[in-house]
Amino acid sequence: MESKYQNILKFFIGSGAGLILFFVPVTVNGRSSILIDQLVTSISTNLPTAALAVSLAIIIAGAILPFINKTWNRSAMDVIFTLLKFIGVLCAVAGAFSLCSEAVNTAVFEMLFPKVIIPGALTVPIGCLLLTFITDYGILDFFGVLVRPIMRPLWKLPGRAAIIAVASFIGSFSVGIVATDNLYREGKFTHKEAAILVTGFATVSMPFLVIAANLLGLMPHWGLFFWSALIITFLTTAITVRLWPLCKVPETCWENAEYVEEAHEKGSLLKQAWQAGLIQAQNAPNLFASLWGNFKGGMIAIMNLLPLMMSLGTITLLLVNFTDVFDYIAWLFYPLTKLTMIPDEMAVAQAAAITVAEPVTSMVVASSAASIVSRFVVGVLAIGEIVFFTGTIPCILPSNIDVSLGKLFIIWIERVVCIVALASIVGHLFL
């Protein structure tokens, strides 16, 4: 039986390590960044061939995975995404070995590989591995309890949703959606509460925040970028829960099960948060087993995502560079970017239009924008818009949480409008 003091040490040492890894910038060779980013940059710079080989291996493995799991024909959506993954393999091979024309290589693959594919292949597994120190030693539970009292007034959610909301943002949208789906079937969330959680908090995970900051040149402003992305994502959800379609989702339970009311503890909230943190520290799994489990989860996540990022990223950049498709779609958001006085307003509008397909590609499009405010807005948008075809949409649609594709598209538009408006204010004030 571990003593209370051992648990306190585990809480501070484990959580402290996580905070240092993800939030404290260090300078290496004159470049200031957080440790995870320094590690990924060092690997991709010093071992470029190995990094490319790892990326190709992950893409190929990701295309084969649906057949191993026997999920490729589970639904029409699964068939489509399996096909897209194989297209991703073909695109990856064509790009890696320069099998396309010089124009296509320059416009597409010379952008995708160094800015999206290789950073994604390295950052997500390494980031998920080290995320152990954020998730396992109590800091997540500590803050989850602290925000419980505002869950119902702001987001129309029970207090028990707090930790899932925070974990969905910090960790992985897939983990957040699966956890929400399970609790929904257990009667601990209503249909409406589950829909709010999966469309309001399940972002692309903290490792992708690192990718976004690097891609958009925001790493010198990492603290502002991270906290802005988190706060603006949560504020946007507080707005969208009061708009159609989320405001009209029924308050029924799965298969009309009885709703499980949560117990309301009395006493100091800070004390409850401290106790929750210590309990998690006490129950923390074996470090090496946890590191391996998180690394494995990160590998599965990136195997599912990277082939889609390759195929849809290639298709999107081909459309951006050789057609006017996204120029026309961008006009949907151009009045908003003009009204908020964002520099490079058409580039931001175009990036906003792309986020529903593949948010990382939207950042590639905006990475050449001269204004840091423009790049900041796109970075926050790519993290907080939630609804996109290479990630959350194929996870939400097969779940028991019934939110149609049409409604997801409306929620995406609402989130884009809110995030662009809020992020532009922060960008103008602080950058």
Coordinates of C-alpha atoms in Angstrom, one line a residue:
M1 CA 0.0 0.0 0.0
E2 CA 1.5 3.3 -1.1
S3 CA 1.7 6.1 1.5
K4 CA 0.0 9.5 0.9
Y5 CA 3.5 11.0 0.5
Q6 CA 4.4 8.6 -2.2
N7 CA 1.2 9.6 -4.1
I8 CA 2.0 13.3 -3.6
L9 CA 5.5 12.7 -5.0
K10 CA 4.1 10.8 -8.0
F11 CA 1.6 13.6 -8.6
F12 CA 4.2 16.3 -8.6
I13 CA 7.0 14.4 -10.3
G14 CA 4.9 12.7 -13.0
S15 CA 2.7 15.7 -13.7
G16 CA 5.6 18.1 -13.5
A17 CA 7.5 16.0 -16.1
G18 CA 4.4 16.3 -18.4
L19 CA 4.2 20.0 -18.0
I20 CA 7.9 20.4 -18.7
L21 CA 7.7 18.2 -21.8
F22 CA 4.7 20.0 -23.3
F23 CA 4.9 23.5 -22.0
V24 CA 8.5 24.6 -21.2
P25 CA 10.5 25.9 -24.2
V26 CA 14.2 25.0 -24.4
T27 CA 16.8 26.4 -26.8
V28 CA 18.8 24.0 -29.0
N29 CA 21.2 25.4 -31.6
G30 CA 19.6 28.8 -31.3
R31 CA 16.1 27.5 -31.8
S32 CA 13.6 27.8 -28.9
S33 CA 10.8 25.2 -28.7
I34 CA 9.3 22.6 -26.4
L35 CA 11.2 19.4 -25.9
I36 CA 9.0 17.1 -28.0
D37 CA 9.3 19.4 -31.0
Q38 CA 13.1 19.6 -30.5
L39 CA 13.2 15.8 -30.5
V40 CA 11.1 15.5 -33.7
T41 CA 13.0 18.2 -35.5
S42 CA 16.3 16.5 -34.6
I43 CA 15.2 13.2 -36.0
S44 CA 13.7 14.6 -39.2
T45 CA 16.8 16.8 -39.8
N46 CA 19.6 14.3 -38.9
L47 CA 17.8 11.2 -40.2
P48 CA 15.7 12.4 -43.2
T49 CA 15.8 9.1 -45.1
A50 CA 14.8 7.1 -42.0
A51 CA 12.0 9.6 -41.3
L52 CA 10.7 9.2 -44.8
A53 CA 10.9 5.4 -44.6
V54 CA 9.0 5.4 -41.3
S55 CA 6.3 7.7 -42.9
L56 CA 5.9 5.4 -45.9
A57 CA 5.7 2.3 -43.6
I58 CA 3.0 3.9 -41.5
I59 CA 1.0 4.8 -44.6
I60 CA 1.2 1.3 -46.0
A61 CA 0.4 -0.3 -42.7
G62 CA -2.6 2.1 -42.2
A63 CA -4.0 1.0 -45.6
I64 CA -3.7 -2.7 -44.7
L65 CA -5.1 -2.2 -41.1
P66 CA -8.8 -2.2 -42.1
F67 CA -8.4 -5.7 -43.6
I68 CA -6.6 -7.0 -40.5
N69 CA -9.3 -5.6 -38.3
K70 CA -12.0 -6.7 -40.8
T71 CA -13.6 -3.3 -40.7
W72 CA -13.1 -2.3 -44.3
N73 CA -16.6 -3.2 -45.4
R74 CA -18.5 -2.5 -42.1
S75 CA -20.3 0.4 -43.8
A76 CA -20.3 2.4 -47.0
M77 CA -18.2 5.0 -45.2
D78 CA -15.6 2.4 -44.2
V79 CA -15.3 1.2 -47.8
I80 CA -14.8 4.8 -49.0
F81 CA -12.1 5.5 -46.4
T82 CA -10.3 2.2 -47.1
L83 CA -10.2 3.2 -50.8
L84 CA -8.9 6.6 -49.9
K85 CA -6.1 5.0 -47.7
F86 CA -5.0 3.0 -50.8
I87 CA -5.0 6.1 -52.8
G88 CA -2.8 7.6 -50.1
V89 CA -0.3 4.8 -50.5
L90 CA -0.1 5.5 -54.3
C91 CA 0.3 9.2 -53.6
A92 CA 3.0 8.6 -51.0
V93 CA 5.0 6.3 -53.4
A94 CA 4.6 8.8 -56.3
G95 CA 5.8 11.7 -54.1
A96 CA 8.6 9.9 -52.3
F97 CA 10.1 8.7 -55.6
S98 CA 9.3 11.8 -57.7
L99 CA 7.1 9.9 -60.2
C100 CA 4.9 12.9 -61.0
S101 CA 5.6 16.0 -63.0
E102 CA 7.8 18.7 -61.6
A103 CA 4.8 21.0 -61.2
V104 CA 2.9 18.5 -59.1
N105 CA 6.0 17.6 -57.1
T106 CA 6.6 21.2 -56.3
A107 CA 3.0 22.2 -55.6
V108 CA 2.0 19.1 -53.7
F109 CA 4.6 16.7 -52.4
E110 CA 7.4 19.2 -51.6
M111 CA 4.8 20.7 -49.3
L112 CA 3.1 17.6 -47.9
F113 CA 6.1 15.5 -46.9
P114 CA 8.2 17.9 -44.9
K115 CA 5.3 19.9 -43.5
V116 CA 2.6 17.3 -42.8
I117 CA 3.4 13.7 -43.4
I118 CA 6.9 13.3 -41.8
P119 CA 6.0 15.6 -38.8
G120 CA 2.8 13.7 -38.3
A121 CA 4.4 10.3 -38.5
L122 CA 7.0 11.3 -35.8
T123 CA 5.1 13.7 -33.6
V124 CA 1.9 11.7 -32.9
P125 CA 3.5 8.5 -31.7
I126 CA 6.2 10.3 -29.7
G127 CA 3.7 12.8 -28.4
C128 CA 1.2 10.1 -27.3
L129 CA 4.1 8.2 -25.7
L130 CA 5.0 11.2 -23.5
L131 CA 1.4 12.1 -23.0
T132 CA 1.5 9.5 -20.3
F133 CA 2.8 12.1 -17.9
I134 CA -0.2 14.4 -18.5
T135 CA -2.9 11.7 -18.3
D136 CA -1.6 9.2 -15.7
Y137 CA -0.4 11.2 -12.7
G138 CA -3.4 13.3 -11.7
I139 CA -3.0 16.7 -13.3
L140 CA -5.8 16.0 -15.8
D141 CA -8.1 14.8 -13.1
F142 CA -7.2 17.8 -10.9
F143 CA -8.2 20.3 -13.5
G144 CA -11.2 18.2 -14.6
V145 CA -12.7 18.4 -11.1
L146 CA -12.0 22.2 -10.9
V147 CA -14.1 22.9 -14.0
R148 CA -17.1 20.7 -12.9
P149 CA -19.2 23.5 -11.5
I150 CA -19.3 25.4 -14.8
M151 CA -20.0 22.4 -17.0
R152 CA -23.8 22.6 -16.8
P153 CA -24.1 26.5 -17.0
L154 CA -21.7 26.9 -19.9
W155 CA -21.9 23.6 -21.9
K156 CA -25.2 22.0 -20.7
L157 CA -23.2 19.0 -19.5
P158 CA -23.0 17.1 -16.2
G159 CA -19.9 17.4 -14.1
R160 CA -18.8 13.9 -15.0
A161 CA -18.2 15.2 -18.6
A162 CA -15.4 17.6 -17.4
I163 CA -12.5 15.1 -17.5
I164 CA -13.6 13.6 -20.8
A165 CA -13.8 17.2 -22.3
V166 CA -10.3 18.0 -21.1
A167 CA -8.9 14.6 -22.0
S168 CA -10.5 14.8 -25.5
F169 CA -8.7 18.1 -26.1
I170 CA -5.4 17.0 -24.7
G171 CA -5.4 13.4 -25.8
S172 CA -7.2 12.2 -28.9
F173 CA -10.6 12.7 -30.6
S174 CA -10.9 8.9 -31.1
V175 CA -10.4 8.2 -27.4
G176 CA -12.9 11.0 -26.5
I177 CA -15.5 9.7 -28.9
V178 CA -15.2 6.1 -27.8
A179 CA -15.3 7.0 -24.1
T180 CA -18.4 9.2 -24.7
D181 CA -20.1 6.5 -26.7
N182 CA -19.5 4.0 -23.9
L183 CA -20.9 6.2 -21.2
Y184 CA -23.8 7.1 -23.4
R185 CA -24.7 3.4 -23.7
E186 CA -24.4 3.1 -19.9
G187 CA -27.0 5.9 -19.4
K188 CA -24.5 8.4 -18.0
F189 CA -25.0 10.8 -20.9
T190 CA -28.1 11.7 -22.8
H191 CA -28.2 11.8 -26.6
K192 CA -27.8 15.6 -26.4
E193 CA -24.9 15.5 -23.9
A194 CA -23.0 12.9 -26.0
A195 CA -23.5 14.9 -29.2
I196 CA -22.2 18.0 -27.5
L197 CA -19.1 16.2 -26.3
V198 CA -18.1 14.6 -29.6
T199 CA -18.7 17.7 -31.7
G200 CA -17.3 20.2 -29.1
F201 CA -14.2 18.9 -27.5
A202 CA -12.8 16.0 -29.6
T203 CA -9.9 17.8 -31.2
V204 CA -6.9 16.4 -33.1
S205 CA -4.8 16.0 -29.9
M206 CA -1.9 17.9 -28.4
P207 CA 0.7 16.4 -30.6
F208 CA -1.1 18.0 -33.6
L209 CA -0.9 21.4 -31.8
V210 CA 2.9 21.0 -32.0
I211 CA 2.6 20.2 -35.7
A212 CA 0.4 23.3 -36.2
A213 CA 2.7 25.6 -34.3
N214 CA 5.7 24.5 -36.4
L215 CA 3.9 24.6 -39.7
L216 CA 2.6 28.1 -39.2
G217 CA 5.7 29.5 -37.5
L218 CA 3.9 29.9 -34.2
M219 CA 6.3 28.0 -31.9
P220 CA 7.8 31.3 -30.5
H221 CA 4.2 32.0 -29.3
W222 CA 3.5 28.5 -28.1
G223 CA 1.9 29.5 -24.8
L224 CA -0.5 32.0 -26.4
F225 CA -1.3 29.5 -29.2
F226 CA -2.0 26.6 -26.9
W227 CA -4.1 28.4 -24.4
S228 CA -6.0 30.3 -27.1
A229 CA -6.8 27.1 -29.0
L230 CA -8.1 25.5 -25.8
I231 CA -10.1 28.4 -24.5
I232 CA -11.5 29.4 -27.9
T233 CA -12.5 25.8 -28.6
F234 CA -14.4 25.6 -25.3
L235 CA -16.0 29.0 -25.8
T236 CA -17.1 28.1 -29.3
T237 CA -18.8 24.9 -27.9
A238 CA -20.6 27.1 -25.3
I239 CA -22.0 29.0 -28.3
T240 CA -22.9 26.1 -30.6
V241 CA -24.8 24.1 -27.9
R242 CA -27.3 27.0 -28.0
L243 CA -27.7 26.9 -31.8
W244 CA -29.5 24.5 -34.1
P245 CA -28.9 21.6 -34.5
L246 CA -27.4 20.8 -31.1
C247 CA -30.0 22.8 -29.2
K248 CA -32.7 20.5 -30.6
V249 CA -31.0 17.2 -30.0
P250 CA -33.4 15.2 -27.7
E251 CA -32.5 14.7 -24.0
T252 CA -33.2 10.9 -24.3
C253 CA -31.0 8.1 -23.3
W254 CA -29.7 5.2 -25.4
E255 CA -32.5 2.7 -26.1
N256 CA -34.5 4.7 -23.5
A257 CA -32.4 3.5 -20.6
E258 CA -32.8 5.3 -17.3
Y259 CA -30.5 8.3 -16.8
V260 CA -27.8 7.7 -14.2
E261 CA -27.7 10.8 -12.0
E262 CA -24.3 11.9 -10.7
A263 CA -23.6 12.3 -7.0
H264 CA -22.9 15.8 -5.8
E265 CA -20.0 15.9 -3.3
K266 CA -19.9 18.5 -0.6
G267 CA -16.9 20.4 0.6
S268 CA -14.1 22.4 -0.9
L269 CA -13.8 22.0 -4.7
L270 CA -10.0 22.5 -4.4
K271 CA -9.9 19.7 -1.9
Q272 CA -11.9 17.4 -4.2
A273 CA -9.6 18.2 -7.1
W274 CA -6.6 17.5 -5.0
Q275 CA -8.1 14.1 -3.9
A276 CA -8.9 13.2 -7.5
G277 CA -5.4 14.0 -8.5
L278 CA -3.9 11.9 -5.7
I279 CA -6.2 8.9 -6.4
Q280 CA -5.2 9.0 -10.1
A281 CA -1.5 9.1 -9.0
Q282 CA -2.1 6.2 -6.7
N283 CA -3.8 4.2 -9.4
A284 CA -1.3 5.1 -12.1
P285 CA -0.3 2.0 -14.1
N286 CA 3.2 0.7 -14.4
L287 CA 5.2 3.4 -16.2
F288 CA 6.7 1.2 -18.9
A289 CA 3.3 -0.5 -19.5
S290 CA 1.6 2.9 -19.8
L291 CA 4.3 4.3 -22.1
W292 CA 4.0 1.3 -24.3
G293 CA 0.1 1.4 -24.3
N294 CA 0.1 5.1 -25.2
F295 CA 2.7 4.6 -27.9
K296 CA 0.7 1.7 -29.3
G297 CA -2.4 3.9 -29.2
G298 CA -0.5 6.7 -31.0
M299 CA 0.7 4.3 -33.7
I300 CA -2.8 3.0 -34.3
A301 CA -4.1 6.6 -34.5
I302 CA -1.5 7.8 -36.9
M303 CA -1.9 4.6 -39.0
N304 CA -5.6 5.5 -39.4
L305 CA -4.9 9.1 -40.1
L306 CA -1.7 9.3 -42.1
P307 CA -3.0 7.5 -45.3
L308 CA -6.1 9.7 -45.3
M309 CA -3.9 12.8 -44.8
M310 CA -1.8 11.7 -47.7
S311 CA -4.7 11.1 -50.1
L312 CA -7.0 14.0 -49.1
G313 CA -4.0 16.3 -48.7
T314 CA -2.8 15.5 -52.2
I315 CA -6.3 15.9 -53.7
T316 CA -6.9 19.1 -51.8
L317 CA -3.5 20.6 -52.8
L318 CA -4.1 19.6 -56.5
L319 CA -7.5 21.3 -56.3
V320 CA -6.0 24.4 -54.7
N321 CA -3.1 24.7 -57.1
F322 CA -4.7 23.6 -60.4
T323 CA -8.4 24.5 -60.1
D324 CA -10.6 27.2 -58.7
V325 CA -12.8 24.9 -56.6
F326 CA -11.6 26.2 -53.2
D327 CA -11.5 29.8 -54.4
Y328 CA -15.3 29.5 -55.0
I329 CA -15.9 27.8 -51.6
A330 CA -13.7 30.4 -49.9
W331 CA -16.3 33.1 -50.8
L332 CA -18.5 31.6 -48.2
F333 CA -16.1 32.8 -45.5
Y334 CA -14.6 35.8 -47.2
P335 CA -17.1 38.3 -45.7
L336 CA -16.2 37.0 -42.3
T337 CA -12.5 37.3 -42.8
K338 CA -13.0 40.8 -44.3
L339 CA -15.2 41.9 -41.4
T340 CA -12.8 40.7 -38.8
M341 CA -10.0 42.6 -40.6
I342 CA -7.7 39.6 -40.8
P343 CA -4.7 40.2 -43.2
D344 CA -4.5 37.8 -46.1
E345 CA -8.3 37.5 -45.8
M346 CA -8.7 35.3 -49.0
A347 CA -6.0 32.9 -47.9
V348 CA -7.7 32.5 -44.5
A349 CA -11.1 32.1 -46.1
Q350 CA -9.6 29.4 -48.4
A351 CA -8.0 27.6 -45.5
A352 CA -11.3 27.7 -43.6
A353 CA -13.0 26.1 -46.5
I354 CA -10.5 23.3 -46.5
T355 CA -10.7 22.4 -42.8
V356 CA -13.7 20.2 -43.2
A357 CA -11.7 17.9 -45.6
E358 CA -8.3 17.9 -43.8
P359 CA -7.4 20.5 -41.2
V360 CA -3.6 20.0 -41.5
T361 CA -3.7 20.7 -45.2
S362 CA -5.5 24.0 -44.5
M363 CA -2.5 25.0 -42.5
V364 CA -0.2 24.2 -45.4
V365 CA -2.2 26.5 -47.6
A366 CA -2.0 29.3 -45.0
S367 CA 1.6 28.7 -44.0
S368 CA 2.8 31.2 -46.7
A369 CA 0.6 34.0 -45.4
A370 CA 2.8 37.0 -44.5
S371 CA 0.8 38.0 -41.4
I372 CA 1.3 36.1 -38.2
V373 CA -2.3 37.0 -37.2
S374 CA -3.6 35.2 -40.3
R375 CA -1.5 32.1 -39.5
F376 CA -2.6 32.2 -35.8
V377 CA -6.3 32.3 -36.8
V378 CA -5.9 29.3 -39.2
G379 CA -3.9 27.4 -36.5
V380 CA -6.6 27.9 -33.9
L381 CA -9.3 27.1 -36.4
A382 CA -7.6 23.9 -37.6
I383 CA -7.5 22.6 -34.0
G384 CA -10.9 23.8 -32.8
E385 CA -13.3 23.2 -35.7
I386 CA -13.6 19.5 -34.7
V387 CA -15.6 18.2 -37.6
F388 CA -13.4 16.9 -40.5
F389 CA -13.4 14.0 -42.9
T390 CA -10.0 12.6 -42.0
G391 CA -10.8 12.1 -38.4
T392 CA -13.9 12.8 -36.3
I393 CA -16.6 12.3 -39.0
P394 CA -15.8 8.6 -39.7
C395 CA -15.6 8.1 -35.9
I396 CA -18.9 9.8 -35.1
L397 CA -21.1 8.3 -37.8
P398 CA -20.7 4.6 -37.0
S399 CA -21.1 5.3 -33.2
N400 CA -24.4 5.0 -31.3
I401 CA -24.5 8.8 -31.1
D402 CA -26.9 9.7 -33.8
V403 CA -25.7 12.9 -35.5
S404 CA -26.2 13.0 -39.3
L405 CA -23.7 14.1 -41.8
G406 CA -25.9 17.1 -42.7
K407 CA -26.0 18.2 -39.1
L408 CA -22.3 17.8 -38.7
F409 CA -21.7 20.0 -41.7
I410 CA -23.9 22.8 -40.1
I411 CA -22.0 22.4 -36.8
W412 CA -18.7 22.8 -38.8
I413 CA -19.9 26.1 -40.3
E414 CA -21.0 27.4 -37.0
R415 CA -17.7 26.5 -35.4
V416 CA -15.7 28.1 -38.2
V417 CA -17.6 31.4 -37.9
C418 CA -17.2 31.5 -34.1
I419 CA -13.5 30.5 -34.0
V420 CA -12.5 32.9 -36.8
A421 CA -14.2 35.8 -34.9
L422 CA -12.7 34.9 -31.5
A423 CA -9.2 34.1 -32.8
S424 CA -9.0 37.2 -34.8
I425 CA -9.7 39.3 -31.6
V426 CA -6.9 37.5 -29.8
G427 CA -4.5 37.8 -32.8
H428 CA -5.1 41.5 -33.2
L429 CA -4.6 42.1 -29.4
F430 CA -1.5 40.0 -28.7
L431 CA 0.4 39.5 -32.0

